[in-house]
Amino acid sequence: MTPAQTALLADLAPMLGPKGIVTDPADIAPWTIDWRQRFRGTAPALLAPASTAEVAAVVAAAARHRVALVPQGGNSSMVGGATPPGDGSALILSLRRMNRMRSVDAAAGLAVAEAGVILSDLHDAALAEGRRFPLTLGAKGNATVGGLVSTNAGGTQVLRFGSMRGLVAGVEAVLADGSVHDGLAALKKDNRGYDLTQLLVGAEGTLGIVTAATLRLVPLPATRTTAWAATGDPQAALALLRRFQAATEALESFEILPAESLAAVLAHVPGARAPVAGAHRWHLLIEQTDPRGAALTEAVLADALADGLIQDATIAASEAQAADFWRIRESISDSERALGPASQHDISVPVEGMPRFMIEAAAACEARFPGTHASGFGHLGDGNIHFHVRAAPGTDPARWYAEDVPVVTRFVDDLVIAAGGSIAAEHGIGQMKLHELERLSSPARLAALRGVKAGLDPLGILNPGKLVTLAPGQPDQ
Amino acid sequence: MTPAQTALLADLAPMLGPKGIVTDPADIAPWTIDWRQRFRGTAPALLAPASTAEVAAVVAAAARHRVALVPQGGNSSMVGGATPPGDGSALILSLRRMNRMRSVDAAAGLAVAEAGVILSDLHDAALAEGRRFPLTLGAKGNATVGGLVSTNAGGTQVLRFGSMRGLVAGVEAVLADGSVHDGLAALKKDNRGYDLTQLLVGAEGTLGIVTAATLRLVPLPATRTTAWAATGDPQAALALLRRFQAATEALESFEILPAESLAAVLAHVPGARAPVAGAHRWHLLIEQTDPRGAALTEAVLADALADGLIQDATIAASEAQAADFWRIRESISDSERALGPASQHDISVPVEGMPRFMIEAAAACEARFPGTHASGFGHLGDGNIHFHVRAAPGTDPARWYAEDVPVVTRFVDDLVIAAGGSIAAEHGIGQMKLHELERLSSPARLAALRGVKAGLDPLGILNPGKLVTLAPGQPDQ
């Protein structure tokens, strides 16, 4: 522990008490390794304030002592965004004790949740008032509101209601000097200068510590129709997406998976069954909540069958069957992991360009890296897939991750940029993509990112080494 | 003209030519006075580049010579946001020559428009492809895309599709060093660091010059139902709003006006007729585009009549009658102007609090300023009204504007803040509200605004004196 860190803890001890300051290495250890166990850091202490006032005092003291803080919620970052640096220079600032739902207003369609509220608890709180919070993702039992806001999280229901950016009506945050920005008032129109709420959404804790958020709730749908369709061609899938969007504004999910992803799930998950018979190159999972119900889905799918866009389709006959369809989709990552190490890429391109990208990028990767297998699955409706390049059979995993993955990553990222896309679609930059962001961003974008960071965190104490580094000579270098 | 300005024009003359540099005072004069003729400035030259590359060259040269620029589109700001300072220290940067629709993609629901495209031309371009751009406002024949983006403009159709912030999928902008940020790619998911697009929306040209934007288009509605209802109480109006929102997701407008606003229109606009008979304290203009059509509106209004929420209602029987309803709404500002000078306030509070605010703020103003008349009208569904305090009969207009309006403004703004609202709902800060923003913002918010400004425009050359001033000692003081 550095002298500055020791002095900081001494300052904070009377306020935070033993529950708010953790220094036993065994208790800290689980929070120094990321979700996928790719990034390992060190932190001499974990601070766990229980209120906004305590967070403000922590940040003010950290600024005074020039000690960096790494904010952390459920520690479910996919890009090492919540893992402390390896040199022990930063303390972990856990928001998990701030886990109160401050309010749920069904009539206004708004809930105020503290940063440490877990996503599935937010779902439950909304449901208890007859509303729903329409964003969900695999880590819903761990991910917290603060992390979801700070990473502009996405998921499988983004198509209709958007990612977190569209669902956050306001935030309360502690800024780098320890002052509290109270932006919780859910004003539908507010043009008082730069939108600090939108700036903090997706800032990965590098500009301020989100302590609470006002979130939009939507009505519960009266009906929900889940369908599975098979097609030979992603371009036909896109055409089907457009038909659904023309037929209803209530299309909520439009997911695509290749035959090999389905096969991996069928081989890995006991009891899993293919929703449609026969061999098909691509599969689609389609869900809508239009009041016209299943008849709407039936009509669109019947036309698509007649026109040859799809070769087969089925509508889930029960909630249990719909859940079975979703279990296939949500088991892909685990199932593919059993097939060997892979280089994984959360990327987006314009929706219109995704079918071509899926075909061409896979072919380019397999040609460039002989023996590998490349394919993507995910949110076709959002132009966002998870593109995986699986190592050639027999590859040593340690060598693959250390030597091959960086090369594969640069190759894939170059393809994404050439297609006008983003190398960070829904998982963010964290520490994993920081160098690729710097390599591939225009000087204008990089200068703007650094300008914002320098303007709001001039001492560089908030989540250093994530998202963007300041120019050489600046504090966090 | 300062030596630096002379040198700048000399640098730019070969590129911009005579069409791109205007120095005749008679040609510049109309652009140095704001829309409402409240702010008068001076500019020794108006620069009118015709391409993004030319804008970039202009800004780079301005940075080199330390000459400030005031970006201007249709010059329809309500807060003096596009008027140059009075000392001639800045040049006007007009974007009006950049008026090309770069693309309209009906299938993807996206259009790319240059900054100088006029809103009504954007409407027409979308319509020609069978789509609509769902934001409109009174100045649609003048307001340009660059100004709409830079002010996060609102209007009467915000309820369903949001203000500009929700309709901008990407921007191209020239940053303060002359570099070009190309953010036009409409990626539905893109978490590559801070969202520069959202930061530029509503920044009033103080962080960068928006040169083009990618805008969302929505399908044309198959049906549209416009209704007028009368009620005695804004709280009942809010209850009716919630019933409509529970009945349909396609509620597009929910406007409120007091009896005196309707009376002013009837007295001022030849041929205007009251949609419903009898005397009613409050009137509502309600529009929805649900596929279920007029039957939905009829059912909700019938229940509301039966329950006593409203006293009378009528549904427009034709497009002409619907247009008549809208003409009443859109004639309020002009009609009230005929009644004498007023202090006008574009403000918002949380939707749930608006009924109470409308009653209590009006009473408080009339008690505090004897002889005045205070009332608000506008976007109840957005929690945003235009709150006008009309001078006591016989008040000298010059004295009213010079002496009374600042006092009334501070009084009204204090009421707004006490109600948890915003003193700048849809018109922005500009130069008109800059001092009130500084008076009423928390130190945290002000420091953050200044941090962003200093980080992105360290020389203070972009629209100085608007939105936020840097701390004392900084360049634009």
Tab-separated table of C-alpha atoms in Angstrom, chain A residues 156-340:
chain	number	residue	atom	x	y	z
A	156	THR	CA	-31.325	-9.493	-26.893
A	157	GLN	CA	-34.238	-7.024	-26.525
A	158	VAL	CA	-32.592	-3.886	-27.904
A	159	LEU	CA	-34.397	-3.928	-31.245
A	160	ARG	CA	-37.501	-2.142	-30.048
A	161	PHE	CA	-36.566	-0.179	-26.931
A	162	GLY	CA	-32.879	0.436	-27.500
A	163	SER	CA	-29.843	-0.123	-25.341
A	164	MET	CA	-29.370	1.479	-21.916
A	165	ARG	CA	-28.802	4.874	-23.553
A	166	GLY	CA	-32.448	4.941	-24.599
A	167	LEU	CA	-33.711	3.650	-21.261
A	168	VAL	CA	-31.844	6.002	-18.930
A	169	ALA	CA	-33.913	9.091	-18.178
A	170	GLY	CA	-31.435	10.557	-15.725
A	171	VAL	CA	-28.446	9.794	-13.527
A	172	GLU	CA	-27.008	10.788	-10.203
A	173	ALA	CA	-23.226	10.657	-10.264
A	174	VAL	CA	-20.223	11.679	-8.251
A	175	LEU	CA	-17.802	13.638	-10.421
A	176	ALA	CA	-14.005	13.486	-10.217
A	177	ASP	CA	-13.745	16.259	-7.641
A	178	GLY	CA	-16.264	14.579	-5.332
A	179	SER	CA	-19.158	16.874	-6.236
A	180	VAL	CA	-22.555	15.264	-6.816
A	181	HIS	CA	-24.340	15.723	-10.124
A	182	ASP	CA	-28.046	15.265	-9.407
A	183	GLY	CA	-29.606	14.518	-12.764
A	184	LEU	CA	-32.318	12.112	-11.613
A	185	ALA	CA	-35.275	14.357	-12.449
A	186	ALA	CA	-36.859	12.658	-15.443
A	187	LEU	CA	-37.472	15.683	-17.620
A	188	LYS	CA	-38.611	14.774	-21.105
A	189	LYS	CA	-37.178	18.024	-22.407
A	190	ASP	CA	-34.124	19.569	-20.837
A	191	ASN	CA	-31.690	21.633	-22.879
A	192	ARG	CA	-29.562	23.069	-20.097
A	193	GLY	CA	-26.288	22.662	-21.877
A	194	TYR	CA	-24.362	19.495	-22.641
A	195	ASP	CA	-26.277	16.354	-21.734
A	196	LEU	CA	-24.231	15.050	-18.828
A	197	THR	CA	-26.535	12.056	-18.424
A	198	GLN	CA	-25.848	10.883	-21.962
A	199	LEU	CA	-22.158	11.588	-21.496
A	200	LEU	CA	-21.996	9.351	-18.409
A	201	VAL	CA	-23.889	6.536	-20.171
A	202	GLY	CA	-21.191	4.387	-21.719
A	203	ALA	CA	-18.305	6.293	-20.097
A	204	GLU	CA	-17.228	3.133	-18.219
A	205	GLY	CA	-16.715	5.010	-14.963
A	206	THR	CA	-13.937	7.152	-16.401
A	207	LEU	CA	-15.784	10.489	-16.074
A	208	GLY	CA	-17.824	9.997	-12.915
A	209	ILE	CA	-19.214	7.351	-10.581
A	210	VAL	CA	-22.876	6.625	-11.336
A	211	THR	CA	-24.634	6.206	-7.970
A	212	ALA	CA	-28.250	5.962	-9.163
A	213	ALA	CA	-30.301	6.152	-12.351
A	214	THR	CA	-33.843	6.969	-13.364
A	215	LEU	CA	-34.931	4.235	-15.767
A	216	ARG	CA	-37.832	3.997	-18.180
A	217	LEU	CA	-40.392	1.228	-17.678
A	218	VAL	CA	-42.760	0.062	-20.393
A	219	PRO	CA	-46.184	-1.603	-20.231
A	220	LEU	CA	-46.376	-5.381	-20.009
A	221	PRO	CA	-47.310	-6.796	-23.392
A	222	ALA	CA	-50.720	-8.474	-23.631
A	223	THR	CA	-49.316	-11.114	-25.949
A	224	ARG	CA	-45.937	-12.365	-27.089
A	225	THR	CA	-45.205	-14.540	-30.117
A	226	THR	CA	-41.913	-16.379	-30.459
A	227	ALA	CA	-40.997	-18.041	-33.742
A	228	TRP	CA	-38.131	-19.998	-35.238
A	229	ALA	CA	-37.337	-19.909	-38.968
A	230	ALA	CA	-34.686	-21.488	-41.172
A	231	THR	CA	-33.107	-19.900	-44.213
A	232	GLY	CA	-30.212	-20.491	-46.562
A	233	ASP	CA	-28.963	-16.948	-46.676
A	234	PRO	CA	-28.459	-14.008	-44.260
A	235	GLN	CA	-29.565	-11.640	-47.025
A	236	ALA	CA	-32.966	-13.359	-47.027
A	237	ALA	CA	-32.975	-13.023	-43.247
A	238	LEU	CA	-32.519	-9.275	-43.617
A	239	ALA	CA	-35.394	-9.126	-46.092
A	240	LEU	CA	-37.553	-10.985	-43.580
A	241	LEU	CA	-36.516	-8.539	-40.837
A	242	ARG	CA	-37.698	-5.639	-43.013
A	243	ARG	CA	-41.025	-7.390	-43.654
A	244	PHE	CA	-41.594	-7.823	-39.932
A	245	GLN	CA	-40.685	-4.197	-39.285
A	246	ALA	CA	-43.133	-3.086	-41.969
A	247	ALA	CA	-45.854	-5.245	-40.423
A	248	THR	CA	-45.433	-4.142	-36.805
A	249	GLU	CA	-43.637	-1.666	-34.575
A	250	ALA	CA	-43.594	-4.281	-31.832
A	251	LEU	CA	-40.789	-6.494	-33.167
A	252	GLU	CA	-38.622	-7.090	-30.090
A	253	SER	CA	-35.997	-9.634	-31.129
A	254	PHE	CA	-34.541	-10.820	-34.415
A	255	GLU	CA	-31.597	-13.101	-33.712
A	256	ILE	CA	-29.561	-15.110	-36.210
A	257	LEU	CA	-27.447	-18.201	-35.668
A	258	PRO	CA	-25.564	-20.392	-38.113
A	259	ALA	CA	-26.071	-24.151	-38.375
A	260	GLU	CA	-22.829	-24.823	-36.511
A	261	SER	CA	-23.965	-22.784	-33.496
A	262	LEU	CA	-27.201	-24.768	-33.327
A	263	ALA	CA	-25.254	-28.004	-33.699
A	264	ALA	CA	-22.930	-27.003	-30.865
A	265	VAL	CA	-25.904	-26.364	-28.578
A	266	LEU	CA	-27.614	-29.635	-29.528
A	267	ALA	CA	-24.396	-31.505	-28.740
A	268	HIS	CA	-23.735	-29.697	-25.469
A	269	VAL	CA	-27.095	-29.045	-23.788
A	270	PRO	CA	-28.918	-32.140	-22.534
A	271	GLY	CA	-32.447	-32.346	-23.894
A	272	ALA	CA	-32.029	-29.533	-26.421
A	273	ARG	CA	-33.943	-30.171	-29.672
A	274	ALA	CA	-33.842	-28.444	-33.045
A	275	PRO	CA	-37.012	-26.357	-33.451
A	276	VAL	CA	-37.334	-27.260	-37.146
A	277	ALA	CA	-36.367	-30.480	-38.883
A	278	GLY	CA	-33.819	-30.874	-41.656
A	279	ALA	CA	-30.486	-29.226	-42.392
A	280	HIS	CA	-30.496	-25.463	-42.820
A	281	ARG	CA	-27.578	-23.071	-43.095
A	282	TRP	CA	-29.028	-20.295	-40.899
A	283	HIS	CA	-31.638	-20.072	-38.146
A	284	LEU	CA	-33.681	-17.114	-36.906
A	285	LEU	CA	-35.325	-16.468	-33.547
A	286	ILE	CA	-38.067	-13.869	-33.922
A	287	GLU	CA	-40.216	-12.364	-31.184
A	288	GLN	CA	-42.936	-9.706	-31.318
A	289	THR	CA	-45.573	-8.363	-28.924
A	290	ASP	CA	-48.052	-6.806	-31.361
A	291	PRO	CA	-51.647	-6.899	-30.056
A	292	ARG	CA	-52.583	-8.790	-33.226
A	293	GLY	CA	-50.696	-11.727	-31.772
A	294	ALA	CA	-49.529	-14.924	-33.481
A	295	ALA	CA	-51.647	-14.276	-36.585
A	296	LEU	CA	-49.286	-11.477	-37.537
A	297	THR	CA	-46.218	-13.694	-37.283
A	298	GLU	CA	-48.013	-16.481	-39.168
A	299	ALA	CA	-48.938	-14.177	-42.037
A	300	VAL	CA	-45.441	-12.761	-42.442
A	301	LEU	CA	-43.812	-16.208	-42.247
A	302	ALA	CA	-46.339	-17.732	-44.686
A	303	ASP	CA	-45.557	-15.058	-47.270
A	304	ALA	CA	-41.832	-15.531	-46.694
A	305	LEU	CA	-42.169	-19.293	-47.209
A	306	ALA	CA	-44.167	-18.757	-50.395
A	307	ASP	CA	-41.557	-16.314	-51.672
A	308	GLY	CA	-38.647	-18.597	-50.817
A	309	LEU	CA	-37.070	-16.302	-48.222
A	310	ILE	CA	-37.228	-19.097	-45.673
A	311	GLN	CA	-37.426	-22.885	-45.977
A	312	ASP	CA	-39.209	-23.759	-42.757
A	313	ALA	CA	-40.666	-22.070	-39.694
A	314	THR	CA	-42.524	-22.804	-36.492
A	315	ILE	CA	-44.256	-20.714	-33.857
A	316	ALA	CA	-43.794	-21.619	-30.210
A	317	ALA	CA	-47.059	-23.179	-29.046
A	318	SER	CA	-46.484	-22.417	-25.366
A	319	GLU	CA	-44.364	-20.319	-23.085
A	320	ALA	CA	-42.342	-23.424	-22.330
A	321	GLN	CA	-41.562	-23.896	-26.014
A	322	ALA	CA	-40.646	-20.220	-26.374
A	323	ALA	CA	-38.303	-20.674	-23.409
A	324	ASP	CA	-36.769	-23.681	-25.181
A	325	PHE	CA	-36.059	-21.527	-28.258
A	326	TRP	CA	-34.412	-18.902	-26.081
A	327	ARG	CA	-32.395	-21.506	-24.205
A	328	ILE	CA	-30.805	-22.503	-27.503
A	329	ARG	CA	-29.881	-18.890	-28.234
A	330	GLU	CA	-28.501	-18.295	-24.759
A	331	SER	CA	-26.474	-21.514	-24.682
A	332	ILE	CA	-24.372	-20.733	-27.734
A	333	SER	CA	-21.416	-19.172	-25.914
A	334	ASP	CA	-21.098	-22.006	-23.399
A	335	SER	CA	-21.607	-24.680	-26.056
A	336	GLU	CA	-19.011	-23.274	-28.410
A	337	ARG	CA	-16.516	-22.966	-25.582
A	338	ALA	CA	-16.576	-26.757	-25.348
A	339	LEU	CA	-15.291	-26.917	-28.940
A	340	GLY	CA	-12.017	-25.204	-28.092
